Amino acid sequence: MTTLEAIGGTAAAGTLYGIGVGPGDVRYLTLRAAALVAAVDVIAYFAKAGREGNARRTVAPLLEDGRPEIKLEYPVTNELPVGHPEYQRQIADFYAKAAETLAGCLARGQSVGLLAEGDPFFFGSFMHMWRRLEADFAVEVVPGVTGMSGCWTRANTPITWGDDILTVLTGTLDEAVLARRLSETDAAVIMKVGRNLEKVRRAVVAANCLARAIYIERGTMAGERIVPLSECRDASGPYFSMVLIPGQGRRI
Ligand SMILES: C[S@@+](CC[C@H](N)C(=O)[O-])C[C@H]1O[C@@H](n2cnc3c(N)ncnc32)[C@H](O)[C@@H]1O
């Protein structure tokens, strides 16, 4: 038995593992995650059509050629607004079929590791499989370092001090909601910035937080970029982009 198996454990037959792979740098995987990536019968992951898949890219250095893999390709990502009925229909259909595919493997006694960016239970697509499968199959969720944790670490920025209240928002929210929530909190993380960057910037300005706001692309990954939001003139960012507003609470 290798040290990784001895510490990280093995995979059980017929079990679905939601494997948090962390913010992008493979070195931030937990020992349990790394052990399961090596041990499961099937590696499964979500990906935009025609792409490698972000979580798979993170663990690629750990995957030997020939491992059985299931790529679950989204039929739609940002081509339609999330609230559009056609988006809802296609995604619901896709999740139902993806769950069926995974259920087929589990029913045959295979262990399946479904990779998840960051932490599986934090805005993760894994949750849509967990919801559909956990009543009928054994499921273990392996926590991961969240993207926001990786980002504030790489930005060398403590996010909360003393009694600071941290609010996690998404750039998909209405501008007025973003501005109000930002003005009511001590510290904030704004996820899903991407195409919403200009709206997010306006909301940050309206909430009087621009001087503290940090913009981060691909934190911990190749192509990482960290700049004060006030110096970022881009109209939109990549999928992996977020804004951090560090708290200013009690410092002793
Ligand atoms: C669907 S959420 C998934 C979050 C993930 N489960 C986690 O624990 O971080 C995707 C969003 O997370 C943020 N994100 C995750 N990892 C990131 C990274 N390494 N750099 C920048 N943003 C990241 C981006 O805002 C992205 O749009």
GROMACS .gro file of C-alpha atoms and ligand atoms in nm:
model
  279
    1MET     CA    1   0.000   0.000   0.000
    2THR     CA    2   0.138   0.343  -0.090
    3THR     CA    3   0.158   0.625   0.164
    4LEU     CA    4  -0.116   0.807  -0.029
    5GLU     CA    5  -0.348   0.505  -0.001
    6ALA     CA    6  -0.261   0.457   0.365
    7ILE     CA    7  -0.345   0.818   0.451
    8GLY     CA    8  -0.598   0.912   0.183
    9GLY     CA    9  -0.790   0.584   0.183
   10THR     CA   10  -0.942   0.378  -0.093
   11ALA     CA   11  -1.268   0.380  -0.292
   12ALA     CA   12  -1.566   0.157  -0.213
   13ALA     CA   13  -1.768  -0.026  -0.480
   14GLY     CA   14  -2.086   0.140  -0.599
   15THR     CA   15  -2.004   0.472  -0.433
   16LEU     CA   16  -2.022   0.818  -0.582
   17TYR     CA   17  -1.745   1.051  -0.469
   18GLY     CA   18  -1.780   1.424  -0.511
   19ILE     CA   19  -1.414   1.517  -0.525
   20GLY     CA   20  -1.331   1.879  -0.455
   21VAL     CA   21  -1.018   1.953  -0.658
   22GLY     CA   22  -0.948   2.299  -0.519
   23PRO     CA   23  -0.890   2.631  -0.694
   24GLY     CA   24  -0.679   2.507  -0.986
   25ASP     CA   25  -0.327   2.428  -0.868
   26VAL     CA   26  -0.305   2.050  -0.833
   27ARG     CA   27  -0.086   2.091  -0.523
   28TYR     CA   28  -0.388   2.219  -0.330
   29LEU     CA   29  -0.576   1.888  -0.353
   30THR     CA   30  -0.641   1.720  -0.020
   31LEU     CA   31  -0.484   1.380   0.041
   32ARG     CA   32  -0.831   1.221   0.028
   33ALA     CA   33  -0.901   1.383  -0.309
   34ALA     CA   34  -0.565   1.275  -0.454
   35ALA     CA   35  -0.610   0.919  -0.324
   36LEU     CA   36  -0.958   0.894  -0.475
   37VAL     CA   37  -0.848   1.034  -0.811
   38ALA     CA   38  -0.602   0.742  -0.819
   39ALA     CA   39  -0.844   0.482  -0.680
   40VAL     CA   40  -1.189   0.523  -0.835
   41ASP     CA   41  -1.297   0.297  -1.121
   42VAL     CA   42  -1.432   0.588  -1.325
   43ILE     CA   43  -1.340   0.957  -1.332
   44ALA     CA   44  -1.635   1.179  -1.428
   45TYR     CA   45  -1.637   1.553  -1.488
   46PHE     CA   46  -1.846   1.833  -1.632
   47ALA     CA   47  -1.715   2.034  -1.926
   48LYS     CA   48  -1.825   2.299  -2.170
   49ALA     CA   49  -1.882   2.132  -2.509
   50GLY     CA   50  -1.551   2.076  -2.687
   51ARG     CA   51  -1.340   2.176  -2.385
   52GLU     CA   52  -1.124   1.969  -2.151
   53GLY     CA   53  -1.316   2.057  -1.834
   54ASN     CA   54  -1.170   2.280  -1.563
   55ALA     CA   55  -1.168   2.026  -1.281
   56ARG     CA   56  -1.016   1.761  -1.507
   57ARG     CA   57  -0.743   2.002  -1.613
   58THR     CA   58  -0.657   2.054  -1.246
   59VAL     CA   59  -0.605   1.681  -1.182
   60ALA     CA   60  -0.458   1.599  -1.525
   61PRO     CA   61  -0.106   1.554  -1.376
   62LEU     CA   62  -0.248   1.271  -1.163
   63LEU     CA   63  -0.434   1.085  -1.440
   64GLU     CA   64  -0.261   0.801  -1.617
   65ASP     CA   65  -0.348   0.727  -1.981
   66GLY     CA   66  -0.631   0.484  -2.029
   67ARG     CA   67  -0.828   0.561  -1.715
   68PRO     CA   68  -1.202   0.518  -1.776
   69GLU     CA   69  -1.352   0.864  -1.792
   70ILE     CA   70  -1.700   1.007  -1.842
   71LYS     CA   71  -1.718   1.358  -1.981
   72LEU     CA   72  -2.050   1.524  -1.908
   73GLU     CA   73  -2.078   1.801  -2.168
   74TYR     CA   74  -2.314   2.088  -2.096
   75PRO     CA   75  -2.554   2.143  -2.387
   76VAL     CA   76  -2.554   2.514  -2.306
   77THR     CA   77  -2.347   2.739  -2.077
   78ASN     CA   78  -2.343   3.112  -2.142
   79GLU     CA   79  -2.513   3.109  -2.484
   80LEU     CA   80  -2.848   3.173  -2.312
   81PRO     CA   81  -2.935   3.360  -1.991
   82VAL     CA   82  -2.978   3.124  -1.692
   83GLY     CA   83  -3.337   3.242  -1.647
   84HIS     CA   84  -3.433   3.163  -2.008
   85PRO     CA   85  -3.690   2.878  -2.030
   86GLU     CA   86  -3.487   2.705  -2.302
   87TYR     CA   87  -3.172   2.713  -2.085
   88GLN     CA   88  -3.371   2.568  -1.795
   89ARG     CA   89  -3.518   2.294  -2.015
   90GLN     CA   90  -3.186   2.190  -2.169
   91ILE     CA   91  -2.998   2.193  -1.839
   92ALA     CA   92  -3.268   2.000  -1.651
   93ASP     CA   93  -3.270   1.738  -1.927
   94PHE     CA   94  -2.889   1.724  -1.923
   95TYR     CA   95  -2.868   1.678  -1.545
   96ALA     CA   96  -3.133   1.405  -1.556
   97LYS     CA   97  -2.939   1.215  -1.825
   98ALA     CA   98  -2.604   1.271  -1.651
   99ALA     CA   99  -2.747   1.131  -1.327
  100GLU     CA  100  -2.878   0.828  -1.520
  101THR     CA  101  -2.532   0.769  -1.668
  102LEU     CA  102  -2.364   0.785  -1.327
  103ALA     CA  103  -2.640   0.569  -1.172
  104GLY     CA  104  -2.570   0.303  -1.437
  105CYS     CA  105  -2.203   0.284  -1.330
  106LEU     CA  106  -2.290   0.281  -0.961
  107ALA     CA  107  -2.552   0.007  -1.007
  108ARG     CA  108  -2.286  -0.206  -1.178
  109GLY     CA  109  -2.074  -0.170  -0.865
  110GLN     CA  110  -1.825   0.081  -1.001
  111SER     CA  111  -1.684   0.359  -0.784
  112VAL     CA  112  -1.723   0.695  -0.955
  113GLY     CA  113  -1.525   1.009  -0.875
  114LEU     CA  114  -1.710   1.317  -0.998
  115LEU     CA  115  -1.458   1.601  -1.002
  116ALA     CA  116  -1.569   1.940  -0.876
  117GLU     CA  117  -1.390   2.275  -0.901
  118GLY     CA  118  -1.308   2.412  -0.556
  119ASP     CA  119  -1.548   2.266  -0.302
  120PRO     CA  120  -1.831   2.043  -0.431
  121PHE     CA  121  -2.095   2.198  -0.200
  122PHE     CA  122  -2.015   2.558  -0.290
  123PHE     CA  123  -2.194   2.666  -0.611
  124GLY     CA  124  -2.098   2.326  -0.757
  125SER     CA  125  -2.265   2.138  -1.044
  126PHE     CA  126  -2.188   1.828  -0.840
  127MET     CA  127  -2.479   1.927  -0.615
  128HIS     CA  128  -2.725   1.857  -0.897
  129MET     CA  129  -2.599   1.499  -0.914
  130TRP     CA  130  -2.586   1.465  -0.535
  131ARG     CA  131  -2.951   1.574  -0.515
  132ARG     CA  132  -3.058   1.315  -0.769
  133LEU     CA  133  -2.847   1.020  -0.650
  134GLU     CA  134  -2.789   1.038  -0.277
  135ALA     CA  135  -3.115   0.863  -0.182
  136ASP     CA  136  -3.027   0.554  -0.387
  137PHE     CA  137  -2.648   0.528  -0.371
  138ALA     CA  138  -2.367   0.571  -0.122
  139VAL     CA  139  -2.217   0.918  -0.169
  140GLU     CA  140  -1.910   1.072  -0.008
  141VAL     CA  141  -1.827   1.437  -0.054
  142VAL     CA  142  -1.462   1.536  -0.027
  143PRO     CA  143  -1.424   1.903   0.062
  144GLY     CA  144  -1.193   2.117  -0.145
  145VAL     CA  145  -1.010   2.446  -0.107
  146THR     CA  146  -1.256   2.697  -0.249
  147GLY     CA  147  -1.169   2.923  -0.538
  148MET     CA  148  -1.215   3.227  -0.316
  149SER     CA  149  -0.974   3.087  -0.059
  150GLY     CA  150  -0.715   3.027  -0.331
  151CYS     CA  151  -0.774   3.379  -0.463
  152TRP     CA  152  -0.738   3.571  -0.138
  153THR     CA  153  -0.429   3.365  -0.058
  154ARG     CA  154  -0.268   3.444  -0.393
  155ALA     CA  155  -0.368   3.810  -0.354
  156ASN     CA  156  -0.190   3.802  -0.015
  157THR     CA  157  -0.503   3.953   0.139
  158PRO     CA  158  -0.664   3.844   0.467
  159ILE     CA  159  -1.038   3.860   0.397
  160THR     CA  160  -1.191   3.897   0.745
  161TRP     CA  161  -1.063   4.042   1.073
  162GLY     CA  162  -1.224   4.042   1.419
  163ASP     CA  163  -1.605   4.046   1.381
  164ASP     CA  164  -1.611   4.126   1.009
  165ILE     CA  165  -1.917   3.994   0.826
  166LEU     CA  166  -1.830   3.830   0.495
  167THR     CA  167  -2.092   3.830   0.219
  168VAL     CA  168  -2.060   3.606  -0.085
  169LEU     CA  169  -2.237   3.744  -0.390
  170THR     CA  170  -2.257   3.650  -0.756
  171GLY     CA  171  -2.202   3.889  -1.044
  172THR     CA  172  -2.523   3.758  -1.196
  173LEU     CA  173  -2.729   3.947  -0.934
  174ASP     CA  174  -2.902   4.274  -1.023
  175GLU     CA  175  -2.676   4.578  -1.002
  176ALA     CA  176  -2.893   4.744  -0.736
  177VAL     CA  177  -2.892   4.428  -0.522
  178LEU     CA  178  -2.515   4.399  -0.555
  179ALA     CA  179  -2.463   4.763  -0.456
  180ARG     CA  180  -2.697   4.735  -0.157
  181ARG     CA  181  -2.545   4.412  -0.028
  182LEU     CA  182  -2.193   4.549  -0.070
  183SER     CA  183  -2.282   4.864   0.122
  184GLU     CA  184  -2.427   4.654   0.408
  185THR     CA  185  -2.131   4.419   0.461
  186ASP     CA  186  -1.775   4.445   0.593
  187ALA     CA  187  -1.606   4.210   0.347
  188ALA     CA  188  -1.725   4.054   0.022
  189VAL     CA  189  -1.647   3.797  -0.241
  190ILE     CA  190  -1.813   3.843  -0.578
  191MET     CA  191  -1.814   3.519  -0.775
  192LYS     CA  192  -1.918   3.463  -1.138
  193VAL     CA  193  -1.779   3.798  -1.250
  194GLY     CA  194  -1.694   3.707  -1.614
  195ARG     CA  195  -1.933   3.888  -1.847
  196ASN     CA  196  -2.074   4.083  -1.553
  197LEU     CA  197  -1.751   4.272  -1.487
  198GLU     CA  198  -1.875   4.617  -1.587
  199LYS     CA  199  -2.192   4.579  -1.382
  200VAL     CA  200  -1.990   4.454  -1.085
  201ARG     CA  201  -1.750   4.750  -1.114
  202ARG     CA  202  -2.041   4.996  -1.115
  203ALA     CA  203  -2.193   4.831  -0.808
  204VAL     CA  204  -1.859   4.838  -0.625
  205VAL     CA  205  -1.823   5.208  -0.705
  206ALA     CA  206  -2.182   5.278  -0.593
  207ALA     CA  207  -2.112   5.101  -0.263
  208ASN     CA  208  -1.796   5.306  -0.214
  209CYS     CA  209  -1.568   4.998  -0.205
  210LEU     CA  210  -1.354   5.053  -0.515
  211ALA     CA  211  -1.041   5.153  -0.322
  212ARG     CA  212  -1.034   4.809  -0.150
  213ALA     CA  213  -1.154   4.591  -0.439
  214ILE     CA  214  -0.918   4.336  -0.596
  215TYR     CA  215  -0.987   4.169  -0.929
  216ILE     CA  216  -0.853   3.816  -0.979
  217GLU     CA  217  -0.849   3.595  -1.288
  218ARG     CA  218  -0.752   3.227  -1.274
  219GLY     CA  219  -0.628   3.237  -0.916
  220THR     CA  220  -0.357   2.972  -0.854
  221MET     CA  221  -0.371   2.865  -1.223
  222ALA     CA  222  -0.158   2.931  -1.528
  223GLY     CA  223  -0.248   3.279  -1.654
  224GLU     CA  224  -0.325   3.410  -1.307
  225ARG     CA  225  -0.384   3.785  -1.293
  226ILE     CA  226  -0.433   3.993  -0.978
  227VAL     CA  227  -0.491   4.371  -1.000
  228PRO     CA  228  -0.674   4.641  -0.807
  229LEU     CA  229  -1.023   4.660  -0.961
  230SER     CA  230  -0.965   5.032  -1.011
  231GLU     CA  231  -0.681   4.947  -1.253
  232CYS     CA  232  -0.874   4.685  -1.451
  233ARG     CA  233  -1.034   4.846  -1.755
  234ASP     CA  234  -1.159   4.522  -1.916
  235ALA     CA  235  -1.524   4.502  -2.016
  236SER     CA  236  -1.546   4.135  -1.923
  237GLY     CA  237  -1.337   3.863  -1.761
  238PRO     CA  238  -1.292   3.489  -1.810
  239TYR     CA  239  -1.506   3.223  -1.640
  240PHE     CA  240  -1.255   3.207  -1.356
  241SER     CA  241  -1.272   3.563  -1.229
  242MET     CA  242  -1.381   3.714  -0.902
  243VAL     CA  243  -1.366   4.034  -0.702
  244LEU     CA  244  -1.255   4.043  -0.339
  245ILE     CA  245  -1.332   4.323  -0.096
  246PRO     CA  246  -1.127   4.259   0.219
  247GLY     CA  247  -1.268   4.352   0.560
  248GLN     CA  248  -1.111   4.621   0.775
  249GLY     CA  249  -1.206   4.485   1.117
  250ARG     CA  250  -1.018   4.469   1.446
  251ARG     CA  251  -0.641   4.437   1.413
  252ILE     CA  252  -0.439   4.401   1.730
  253LIG     C1  253  -1.976   2.767  -1.041
  253LIG     S1  254  -1.866   2.852  -0.933
  253LIG     C2  255  -1.780   2.717  -0.864
  253LIG     C3  256  -1.717   2.751  -0.732
  253LIG     C4  257  -1.635   2.637  -0.674
  253LIG     N1  258  -1.717   2.524  -0.639
  253LIG     C5  259  -1.553   2.683  -0.553
  253LIG     O1  260  -1.557   2.616  -0.449
  253LIG     O2  261  -1.482   2.783  -0.567
  253LIG     C6  262  -1.752   2.919  -1.047
  253LIG     C7  263  -1.700   3.056  -1.003
  253LIG     O3  264  -1.605   3.042  -0.900
  253LIG     C8  265  -1.507   3.143  -0.911
  253LIG     N2  266  -1.376   3.078  -0.910
  253LIG     C9  267  -1.352   2.952  -0.873
  253LIG     N3  268  -1.220   2.924  -0.877
  253LIG    C10  269  -1.158   3.037  -0.916
  253LIG    C11  270  -1.022   3.072  -0.940
  253LIG     N4  271  -0.926   2.983  -0.922
  253LIG     N5  272  -0.994   3.198  -0.981
  253LIG    C12  273  -1.093   3.289  -0.999
  253LIG     N6  274  -1.224   3.261  -0.979
  253LIG    C13  275  -1.257   3.138  -0.938
  253LIG    C14  276  -1.535   3.223  -1.037
  253LIG     O4  277  -1.603   3.340  -0.999
  253LIG    C15  278  -1.626   3.129  -1.113
  253LIG     O5  279  -1.714   3.200  -1.197
   0.00000   0.00000   0.00000
